[in-house]
PDB file of C-alpha atoms and ligand atoms in Angstrom:
ATOM      1  CA  MET A 220      34.442  48.867 159.848  1.00 94.00           C
ATOM      2  CA  ILE A 221      35.850  48.571 163.383  1.00 96.00           C
ATOM      3  CA  ARG A 222      33.621  48.124 166.414  1.00 96.00           C
ATOM      4  CA  PHE A 223      34.814  47.660 170.001  1.00 97.00           C
ATOM      5  CA  GLU A 224      32.167  46.790 172.588  1.00 96.00           C
ATOM      6  CA  GLN A 225      33.231  46.953 176.239  1.00 96.00           C
ATOM      7  CA  VAL A 226      36.701  45.641 175.389  1.00 97.00           C
ATOM      8  CA  SER A 227      39.220  45.048 178.171  1.00 97.00           C
ATOM      9  CA  LYS A 228      42.745  43.724 177.886  1.00 97.00           C
ATOM     10  CA  ALA A 229      44.882  42.622 180.817  1.00 96.00           C
ATOM     11  CA  TYR A 230      48.361  41.287 180.045  1.00 94.00           C
ATOM     12  CA  SER A 231      49.528  38.203 181.858  1.00 88.00           C
ATOM     13  CA  GLY A 232      52.135  40.308 183.650  1.00 84.00           C
ATOM     14  CA  GLY A 233      49.273  42.195 185.288  1.00 80.00           C
ATOM     15  CA  ALA A 234      49.096  45.437 183.298  1.00 86.00           C
ATOM     16  CA  GLN A 235      45.493  46.454 182.583  1.00 93.00           C
ATOM     17  CA  ALA A 236      46.110  47.982 179.141  1.00 96.00           C
ATOM     18  CA  LEU A 237      42.465  48.626 178.134  1.00 97.00           C
ATOM     19  CA  GLN A 238      39.333  48.925 180.269  1.00 96.00           C
ATOM     20  CA  ASN A 239      35.793  48.784 178.905  1.00 96.00           C
ATOM     21  CA  VAL A 240      36.718  50.433 175.633  1.00 96.00           C
ATOM     22  CA  SER A 241      33.864  50.998 173.168  1.00 96.00           C
ATOM     23  CA  PHE A 242      34.187  52.860 169.884  1.00 95.00           C
ATOM     24  CA  HIS A 243      33.188  52.625 166.262  1.00 96.00           C
ATOM     25  CA  LEU A 244      34.939  53.580 163.034  1.00 96.00           C
ATOM     26  CA  GLY A 245      32.474  53.600 160.143  1.00 95.00           C
ATOM     27  CA  LYS A 246      33.187  52.188 156.700  1.00 95.00           C
ATOM     28  CA  GLY A 247      35.076  54.746 154.619  1.00 95.00           C
ATOM     29  CA  GLU A 248      35.915  56.943 157.621  1.00 96.00           C
ATOM     30  CA  MET A 249      39.298  58.252 158.707  1.00 97.00           C
ATOM     31  CA  ALA A 250      40.062  58.887 162.379  1.00 96.00           C
ATOM     32  CA  PHE A 251      42.934  59.421 164.795  1.00 96.00           C
ATOM     33  CA  LEU A 252      43.682  57.443 167.938  1.00 96.00           C
ATOM     34  CA  THR A 253      45.658  59.394 170.491  1.00 95.00           C
ATOM     35  CA  GLY A 254      46.831  59.342 174.096  1.00 93.00           C
ATOM     36  CA  HIS A 255      50.076  59.454 176.065  1.00 91.00           C
ATOM     37  CA  SER A 256      52.679  56.728 175.904  1.00 90.00           C
ATOM     38  CA  GLY A 257      51.286  53.694 177.752  1.00 92.00           C
ATOM     39  CA  ALA A 258      47.650  54.751 177.223  1.00 94.00           C
ATOM     40  CA  GLY A 259      46.907  51.580 175.266  1.00 96.00           C
ATOM     41  CA  LYS A 260      47.089  52.664 171.609  1.00 95.00           C
ATOM     42  CA  SER A 261      49.342  49.830 170.433  1.00 94.00           C
ATOM     43  CA  THR A 262      47.312  47.315 172.401  1.00 96.00           C
ATOM     44  CA  LEU A 263      44.123  48.524 170.710  1.00 97.00           C
ATOM     45  CA  LEU A 264      45.754  48.142 167.269  1.00 96.00           C
ATOM     46  CA  ARG A 265      47.113  44.687 168.167  1.00 95.00           C
ATOM     47  CA  LEU A 266      43.573  43.578 169.068  1.00 96.00           C
ATOM     48  CA  ILE A 267      42.453  44.588 165.573  1.00 96.00           C
ATOM     49  CA  THR A 268      45.316  42.736 163.888  1.00 93.00           C
ATOM     50  CA  LEU A 269      44.757  39.718 166.166  1.00 92.00           C
ATOM     51  CA  GLN A 270      48.277  39.873 167.581  1.00 91.00           C
ATOM     52  CA  GLU A 271      46.506  40.005 170.940  1.00 92.00           C
ATOM     53  CA  ARG A 272      43.129  38.709 172.138  1.00 92.00           C
ATOM     54  CA  PRO A 273      40.775  40.677 174.389  1.00 94.00           C
ATOM     55  CA  SER A 274      40.333  39.570 178.004  1.00 95.00           C
ATOM     56  CA  ALA A 275      36.685  40.652 177.778  1.00 95.00           C
ATOM     57  CA  GLY A 276      34.349  42.288 175.304  1.00 96.00           C
ATOM     58  CA  LYS A 277      33.835  42.040 171.580  1.00 96.00           C
ATOM     59  CA  VAL A 278      35.902  43.269 168.609  1.00 96.00           C
ATOM     60  CA  SER A 279      34.247  43.274 165.176  1.00 95.00           C
ATOM     61  CA  ILE A 280      35.899  44.035 161.858  1.00 93.00           C
ATOM     62  CA  ASN A 281      33.737  44.529 158.786  1.00 88.00           C
ATOM     63  CA  GLY A 282      30.754  43.089 160.648  1.00 86.00           C
ATOM     64  CA  HIS A 283      32.587  39.937 161.758  1.00 87.00           C
ATOM     65  CA  ASP A 284      33.162  39.191 165.428  1.00 91.00           C
ATOM     66  CA  ILE A 285      36.894  38.446 165.584  1.00 90.00           C
ATOM     67  CA  SER A 286      37.078  37.985 169.349  1.00 83.00           C
ATOM     68  CA  ARG A 287      36.585  34.243 169.097  1.00 80.00           C
ATOM     69  CA  LEU A 288      38.112  33.399 165.727  1.00 85.00           C
ATOM     70  CA  ARG A 289      39.935  30.127 165.313  1.00 87.00           C
ATOM     71  CA  SER A 290      43.651  30.519 164.526  1.00 85.00           C
ATOM     72  CA  ALA A 291      43.194  29.125 161.021  1.00 88.00           C
ATOM     73  CA  GLN A 292      40.977  32.092 160.149  1.00 87.00           C
ATOM     74  CA  ILE A 293      43.381  34.751 161.373  1.00 88.00           C
ATOM     75  CA  PRO A 294      45.369  35.129 158.115  1.00 85.00           C
ATOM     76  CA  LEU A 295      42.133  35.798 156.212  1.00 84.00           C
ATOM     77  CA  VAL A 296      41.227  38.683 158.508  1.00 86.00           C
ATOM     78  CA  ARG A 297      44.771  40.081 158.402  1.00 86.00           C
ATOM     79  CA  ARG A 298      44.692  40.122 154.620  1.00 86.00           C
ATOM     80  CA  ASP A 299      41.982  42.773 154.825  1.00 89.00           C
ATOM     81  CA  ILE A 300      44.142  45.083 156.934  1.00 94.00           C
ATOM     82  CA  GLY A 301      47.039  47.201 155.699  1.00 94.00           C
ATOM     83  CA  ILE A 302      49.478  48.095 158.472  1.00 92.00           C
ATOM     84  CA  ILE A 303      51.999  50.926 158.562  1.00 92.00           C
ATOM     85  CA  PHE A 304      54.755  51.051 161.163  1.00 84.00           C
ATOM     86  CA  GLN A 305      56.803  53.957 162.402  1.00 81.00           C
ATOM     87  CA  ASP A 306      60.026  52.300 161.285  1.00 80.00           C
ATOM     88  CA  HIS A 307      58.517  51.206 157.912  1.00 77.00           C
ATOM     89  CA  ARG A 308      60.244  47.779 158.136  1.00 87.00           C
ATOM     90  CA  LEU A 309      61.404  47.656 154.515  1.00 95.00           C
ATOM     91  CA  LEU A 310      63.731  44.911 153.322  1.00 96.00           C
ATOM     92  CA  MET A 311      66.917  46.821 152.531  1.00 96.00           C
ATOM     93  CA  ASP A 312      68.306  44.222 150.096  1.00 97.00           C
ATOM     94  CA  LYS A 313      65.151  44.370 147.951  1.00 97.00           C
ATOM     95  CA  THR A 314      64.115  47.070 145.497  1.00 98.00           C
ATOM     96  CA  VAL A 315      61.120  49.325 146.030  1.00 98.00           C
ATOM     97  CA  PHE A 316      59.209  47.183 143.528  1.00 98.00           C
ATOM     98  CA  GLU A 317      60.092  43.947 145.348  1.00 97.00           C
ATOM     99  CA  ASN A 318      59.176  45.395 148.743  1.00 97.00           C
ATOM    100  CA  VAL A 319      55.761  46.518 147.542  1.00 97.00           C
ATOM    101  CA  ALA A 320      55.161  43.232 145.697  1.00 96.00           C
ATOM    102  CA  LEU A 321      55.704  41.082 148.809  1.00 93.00           C
ATOM    103  CA  PRO A 322      52.075  40.903 150.010  1.00 90.00           C
ATOM    104  CA  LEU A 323      50.968  39.964 146.476  1.00 92.00           C
ATOM    105  CA  ILE A 324      53.517  37.163 146.162  1.00 88.00           C
ATOM    106  CA  VAL A 325      52.224  35.710 149.432  1.00 81.00           C
ATOM    107  CA  VAL A 326      48.692  35.643 147.995  1.00 81.00           C
ATOM    108  CA  GLY A 327      49.875  34.087 144.728  1.00 83.00           C
ATOM    109  CA  PHE A 328      49.120  36.595 141.948  1.00 90.00           C
ATOM    110  CA  THR A 329      50.615  36.156 138.459  1.00 93.00           C
ATOM    111  CA  ALA A 330      53.691  38.200 137.488  1.00 94.00           C
ATOM    112  CA  GLY A 331      51.662  40.428 135.160  1.00 96.00           C
ATOM    113  CA  GLU A 332      49.026  41.087 137.797  1.00 95.00           C
ATOM    114  CA  ILE A 333      51.732  41.862 140.358  1.00 97.00           C
ATOM    115  CA  ARG A 334      53.426  44.363 138.029  1.00 97.00           C
ATOM    116  CA  LYS A 335      50.131  46.148 137.393  1.00 96.00           C
ATOM    117  CA  ARG A 336      49.147  46.372 141.041  1.00 96.00           C
ATOM    118  CA  VAL A 337      52.579  47.457 142.252  1.00 97.00           C
ATOM    119  CA  GLN A 338      52.667  50.235 139.654  1.00 97.00           C
ATOM    120  CA  THR A 339      49.210  51.392 140.713  1.00 96.00           C
ATOM    121  CA  ALA A 340      50.216  51.474 144.393  1.00 96.00           C
ATOM    122  CA  LEU A 341      53.467  53.318 143.609  1.00 97.00           C
ATOM    123  CA  GLY A 342      51.406  55.817 141.624  1.00 95.00           C
ATOM    124  CA  TRP A 343      49.163  56.445 144.653  1.00 92.00           C
ATOM    125  CA  VAL A 344      52.177  57.358 146.787  1.00 94.00           C
ATOM    126  CA  GLY A 345      53.970  59.315 144.052  1.00 94.00           C
ATOM    127  CA  LEU A 346      56.919  56.950 143.603  1.00 97.00           C
ATOM    128  CA  SER A 347      56.301  55.536 140.127  1.00 97.00           C
ATOM    129  CA  ASP A 348      59.812  56.510 139.036  1.00 97.00           C
ATOM    130  CA  LYS A 349      61.561  54.857 142.018  1.00 97.00           C
ATOM    131  CA  ALA A 350      60.479  51.252 141.454  1.00 97.00           C
ATOM    132  CA  HIS A 351      64.019  50.013 140.830  1.00 97.00           C
ATOM    133  CA  CYS A 352      65.736  51.943 143.611  1.00 98.00           C
ATOM    134  CA  TYR A 353      66.850  50.349 146.855  1.00 98.00           C
ATOM    135  CA  PRO A 354      65.463  51.844 150.089  1.00 96.00           C
ATOM    136  CA  ILE A 355      68.878  53.233 151.027  1.00 96.00           C
ATOM    137  CA  GLN A 356      68.733  55.488 147.941  1.00 97.00           C
ATOM    138  CA  LEU A 357      65.518  57.129 149.162  1.00 96.00           C
ATOM    139  CA  SER A 358      64.837  59.847 151.718  1.00 92.00           C
ATOM    140  CA  GLY A 359      63.099  59.017 155.008  1.00 89.00           C
ATOM    141  CA  GLY A 360      59.771  60.334 153.734  1.00 90.00           C
ATOM    142  CA  GLU A 361      60.061  58.322 150.532  1.00 94.00           C
ATOM    143  CA  GLN A 362      60.879  55.172 152.501  1.00 94.00           C
ATOM    144  CA  GLN A 363      57.759  55.703 154.583  1.00 92.00           C
ATOM    145  CA  ARG A 364      55.740  56.060 151.368  1.00 93.00           C
ATOM    146  CA  VAL A 365      57.112  52.718 150.138  1.00 96.00           C
ATOM    147  CA  GLY A 366      55.819  51.203 153.388  1.00 95.00           C
ATOM    148  CA  ILE A 367      52.442  52.766 152.677  1.00 94.00           C
ATOM    149  CA  ALA A 368      52.386  51.431 149.103  1.00 96.00           C
ATOM    150  CA  ARG A 369      53.148  47.944 150.455  1.00 95.00           C
ATOM    151  CA  ALA A 370      50.316  48.269 152.982  1.00 94.00           C
ATOM    152  CA  VAL A 371      47.720  49.230 150.372  1.00 94.00           C
ATOM    153  CA  VAL A 372      48.857  47.194 147.350  1.00 95.00           C
ATOM    154  CA  ASN A 373      46.172  44.586 148.146  1.00 90.00           C
ATOM    155  CA  LYS A 374      43.562  47.371 148.317  1.00 91.00           C
ATOM    156  CA  PRO A 375      42.595  46.407 151.877  1.00 93.00           C
ATOM    157  CA  PRO A 376      39.319  47.871 153.176  1.00 95.00           C
ATOM    158  CA  LEU A 377      41.137  48.983 156.342  1.00 96.00           C
ATOM    159  CA  LEU A 378      44.444  50.760 156.886  1.00 96.00           C
ATOM    160  CA  LEU A 379      46.054  51.034 160.338  1.00 97.00           C
ATOM    161  CA  ALA A 380      49.052  53.212 161.095  1.00 95.00           C
ATOM    162  CA  ASP A 381      51.005  53.131 164.374  1.00 93.00           C
ATOM    163  CA  GLU A 382      52.909  56.421 164.861  1.00 91.00           C
ATOM    164  CA  PRO A 383      53.546  56.685 161.106  1.00 90.00           C
ATOM    165  CA  THR A 384      55.185  60.107 161.359  1.00 87.00           C
ATOM    166  CA  GLY A 385      57.307  59.453 164.441  1.00 82.00           C
ATOM    167  CA  ASN A 386      60.594  59.853 162.595  1.00 75.00           C
ATOM    168  CA  LEU A 387      59.601  62.599 160.158  1.00 80.00           C
ATOM    169  CA  ASP A 388      59.764  66.389 160.340  1.00 86.00           C
ATOM    170  CA  PRO A 389      56.471  68.374 160.471  1.00 87.00           C
ATOM    171  CA  LYS A 390      56.321  69.092 156.738  1.00 87.00           C
ATOM    172  CA  LEU A 391      56.863  65.444 155.765  1.00 87.00           C
ATOM    173  CA  SER A 392      54.453  64.325 158.479  1.00 89.00           C
ATOM    174  CA  MET A 393      51.763  66.511 156.984  1.00 90.00           C
ATOM    175  CA  ASP A 394      52.487  65.076 153.512  1.00 89.00           C
ATOM    176  CA  ILE A 395      52.041  61.545 154.874  1.00 90.00           C
ATOM    177  CA  LEU A 396      48.712  62.452 156.501  1.00 93.00           C
ATOM    178  CA  ARG A 397      47.513  64.048 153.257  1.00 92.00           C
ATOM    179  CA  LEU A 398      48.431  60.794 151.555  1.00 92.00           C
ATOM    180  CA  PHE A 399      46.257  58.902 154.054  1.00 94.00           C
ATOM    181  CA  GLU A 400      43.435  61.281 153.178  1.00 95.00           C
ATOM    182  CA  ASP A 401      43.916  60.484 149.474  1.00 93.00           C
ATOM    183  CA  LEU A 402      43.787  56.752 150.210  1.00 94.00           C
ATOM    184  CA  ASN A 403      40.717  57.353 152.379  1.00 96.00           C
ATOM    185  CA  SER A 404      39.034  59.068 149.438  1.00 94.00           C
ATOM    186  CA  LEU A 405      39.633  55.863 147.423  1.00 92.00           C
ATOM    187  CA  GLY A 406      37.292  54.191 149.933  1.00 93.00           C
ATOM    188  CA  ILE A 407      39.833  52.757 152.407  1.00 95.00           C
ATOM    189  CA  SER A 408      38.917  53.208 156.102  1.00 97.00           C
ATOM    190  CA  VAL A 409      41.900  54.654 157.992  1.00 97.00           C
ATOM    191  CA  LEU A 410      42.851  54.659 161.699  1.00 97.00           C
ATOM    192  CA  VAL A 411      46.040  56.541 162.616  1.00 96.00           C
ATOM    193  CA  ALA A 412      47.528  56.161 166.111  1.00 95.00           C
ATOM    194  CA  THR A 413      49.683  59.157 166.998  1.00 92.00           C
ATOM    195  CA  HIS A 414      50.602  61.285 169.984  1.00 87.00           C
ATOM    196  CA  ASP A 415      51.355  64.261 167.700  1.00 86.00           C
ATOM    197  CA  LEU A 416      48.490  66.528 168.779  1.00 85.00           C
ATOM    198  CA  GLY A 417      49.811  69.434 166.697  1.00 85.00           C
ATOM    199  CA  LEU A 418      49.381  67.401 163.572  1.00 84.00           C
ATOM    200  CA  ILE A 419      45.905  66.198 164.529  1.00 88.00           C
ATOM    201  CA  ALA A 420      44.771  69.735 165.268  1.00 87.00           C
ATOM    202  CA  ARG A 421      45.459  70.768 161.692  1.00 85.00           C
ATOM    203  CA  MET A 422      43.090  68.190 160.240  1.00 86.00           C
ATOM    204  CA  ARG A 423      39.367  67.712 160.654  1.00 86.00           C
ATOM    205  CA  HIS A 424      38.899  64.091 161.563  1.00 92.00           C
ATOM    206  CA  HIS A 425      37.386  62.327 164.509  1.00 92.00           C
ATOM    207  CA  THR A 426      39.867  61.684 167.283  1.00 94.00           C
ATOM    208  CA  PHE A 427      39.542  58.855 169.792  1.00 95.00           C
ATOM    209  CA  THR A 428      41.499  59.555 172.962  1.00 95.00           C
ATOM    210  CA  LEU A 429      42.771  56.909 175.352  1.00 96.00           C
ATOM    211  CA  LYS A 430      43.842  57.732 178.873  1.00 95.00           C
ATOM    212  CA  GLN A 431      45.272  54.968 181.044  1.00 94.00           C
ATOM    213  CA  GLY A 432      43.378  52.355 179.090  1.00 96.00           C
ATOM    214  CA  ARG A 433      40.020  54.132 179.070  1.00 96.00           C
ATOM    215  CA  MET A 434      38.377  55.809 176.084  1.00 95.00           C
ATOM    216  CA  LEU A 435      37.678  59.458 176.820  1.00 92.00           C
ATOM    217  CA  GLY A 436      35.084  59.655 174.100  1.00 68.00           C
ATOM    218  CA  ASP A 437      35.674  61.087 170.682  1.00 62.00           C
ATOM    219  CA  SER A 438      35.884  64.619 169.516  1.00 61.00           C
ATOM    220  CA  LEU A 439      36.614  66.444 166.344  1.00 54.00           C
ATOM    221  CA  ALA A 440      40.303  67.258 166.095  1.00 47.00           C
ATOM    222  CA  GLY A 441      41.247  70.372 167.961  1.00 44.00           C
ATOM    223  CA  ASP A 442      38.046  70.659 170.007  1.00 46.00           C
ATOM    224  CA  ASP A 443      39.149  69.695 173.463  1.00 44.00           C
ATOM    225  CA  LEU A 444      42.472  67.948 173.356  1.00 41.00           C
TER     226      LEU A 444
HETATM  227  P1  LIG B 802      50.730  52.950 173.886  1.00 72.28           P
HETATM  228  O1  LIG B 802      50.796  52.302 172.559  1.00 72.28           O
HETATM  229  O2  LIG B 802      49.630  53.949 174.015  1.00 72.28           O
HETATM  230  O3  LIG B 802      52.046  53.489 174.312  1.00 72.28           O
HETATM  231  P2  LIG B 802      50.550  50.235 174.919  1.00 72.28           P
HETATM  232  O4  LIG B 802      49.335  49.603 174.373  1.00 72.28           O
HETATM  233  O5  LIG B 802      51.878  49.896 174.293  1.00 72.28           O
HETATM  234  O6  LIG B 802      50.338  51.814 174.966  1.00 72.28           O
HETATM  235  O7  LIG B 802      50.657  49.894 176.473  1.00 72.28           O
HETATM  236  C1  LIG B 802      49.553  49.974 177.381  1.00 72.28           C
HETATM  237  C2  LIG B 802      49.973  49.354 178.703  1.00 72.28           C
HETATM  238  O8  LIG B 802      50.109  47.960 178.565  1.00 72.28           O
HETATM  239  C3  LIG B 802      51.299  49.854 179.234  1.00 72.28           C
HETATM  240  O9  LIG B 802      51.218  49.870 180.636  1.00 72.28           O
HETATM  241  C4  LIG B 802      52.283  48.785 178.743  1.00 72.28           C
HETATM  242  O10 LIG B 802      53.408  48.726 179.575  1.00 72.28           O
HETATM  243  C5  LIG B 802      51.441  47.541 178.846  1.00 72.28           C
HETATM  244  N1  LIG B 802      51.836  46.524 177.862  1.00 72.28           N
HETATM  245  C6  LIG B 802      51.868  46.681 176.515  1.00 72.28           C
HETATM  246  N2  LIG B 802      52.231  45.532 175.907  1.00 72.28           N
HETATM  247  C7  LIG B 802      52.424  44.638 176.904  1.00 72.28           C
HETATM  248  C8  LIG B 802      52.814  43.258 176.950  1.00 72.28           C
HETATM  249  N3  LIG B 802      53.068  42.573 175.811  1.00 72.28           N
HETATM  250  N4  LIG B 802      52.920  42.672 178.138  1.00 72.28           N
HETATM  251  C9  LIG B 802      52.663  43.345 179.273  1.00 72.28           C
HETATM  252  N5  LIG B 802      52.278  44.620 179.324  1.00 72.28           N
HETATM  253  C10 LIG B 802      52.172  45.268 178.156  1.00 72.28           C
HETATM  254  P1  LIG B 803      55.024  50.380 170.022  1.00 72.28           P
HETATM  255  O1  LIG B 803      56.154  51.052 169.308  1.00 72.28           O
HETATM  256  O2  LIG B 803      54.081  49.668 169.113  1.00 72.28           O
HETATM  257  O3  LIG B 803      54.325  51.248 171.049  1.00 72.28           O
HETATM  258  P2  LIG B 803      55.901  49.033 172.333  1.00 72.28           P
HETATM  259  O4  LIG B 803      57.206  49.626 172.692  1.00 72.28           O
HETATM  260  O5  LIG B 803      54.658  49.437 173.061  1.00 72.28           O
HETATM  261  O6  LIG B 803      55.710  49.203 170.780  1.00 72.28           O
HETATM  262  O7  LIG B 803      55.997  47.472 172.424  1.00 72.28           O
HETATM  263  C1  LIG B 803      56.929  46.720 171.702  1.00 72.28           C
HETATM  264  C2  LIG B 803      56.772  45.263 172.131  1.00 72.28           C
HETATM  265  O8  LIG B 803      57.033  45.155 173.531  1.00 72.28           O
HETATM  266  C3  LIG B 803      55.371  44.746 171.895  1.00 72.28           C
HETATM  267  O9  LIG B 803      55.440  43.431 171.416  1.00 72.28           O
HETATM  268  C4  LIG B 803      54.721  44.782 173.250  1.00 72.28           C
HETATM  269  O10 LIG B 803      53.790  43.727 173.411  1.00 72.28           O
HETATM  270  C5  LIG B 803      55.888  44.595 174.189  1.00 72.28           C
HETATM  271  N1  LIG B 803      55.675  45.363 175.440  1.00 72.28           N
HETATM  272  C6  LIG B 803      55.349  46.661 175.578  1.00 72.28           C
HETATM  273  N2  LIG B 803      55.213  46.997 176.872  1.00 72.28           N
HETATM  274  C7  LIG B 803      55.489  45.877 177.574  1.00 72.28           C
HETATM  275  C8  LIG B 803      55.511  45.564 178.960  1.00 72.28           C
HETATM  276  N3  LIG B 803      55.230  46.466 179.913  1.00 72.28           N
HETATM  277  N4  LIG B 803      55.827  44.298 179.316  1.00 72.28           N
HETATM  278  C9  LIG B 803      56.105  43.385 178.383  1.00 72.28           C
HETATM  279  N5  LIG B 803      56.093  43.612 177.062  1.00 72.28           N
HETATM  280  C10 LIG B 803      55.786  44.837 176.665  1.00 72.28           C
END
């Protein structure tokens, strides 16, 4: 699903964010990406979403080399990737339903199709009865789940999460990770960037570790972090 081959990224300011990074996330797999602040996690995710381009090396998504894509093709690749942010980035003046429907409106589905898909996605995250609430009426964990529903409403083959539990307590964080596992069992490949090693240790998934821009190799959670 994701393949990095000898990928390096140097920012114009001079920072060498990634150096010769190679790794592979198979189709249907779920894995963690970890490392200290500044290790390069966000940069790695931004190379997948094409917000940044590699300085060297090759990035492939779903078998396609995206390192040399023309700009016109970028939206097509992005459509295949659901993204979850730490701060969920919901529109506060829109209902839960409207927030989740946004990616479908962009693609141009009919109203009936949108209603069906939004209800399915809200069902996955356990918020079927909150469709007409505004984000402010929901708890922090529920707001994060709305963000997750929005990310998966298109049924993307790949889901990326950047510190998705950063603002949540340990119990809610665990609930969110279980939810990712549920989505993974629907066939969605999942990559979760987090520095919460305690959380990772409680789950059995491959963990890719970055240290100062280099990949330390992968391990099963809890083995040698
Ligand atoms: P992490 O997500 O693990 O905290 P980042 O990928 O954000 O790491 O950062 C890796 C390194 O690249 C850091 O030294 C950071 O300061 C630098 N960096 C990140 N984004 C930029 C940018 N847009 N311009 C210049 N340097 C950057
Ligand atoms: P995240 O929460 O994803 O880790 P960051 O704080 O790393 O976000 O980065 C937020 C924004 O600031 C990004 O657009 C990133 O490119 C930019 N940025 C991060 N580090 C630097 C840096 N050292 N110099 C310039 N821009 C940076």
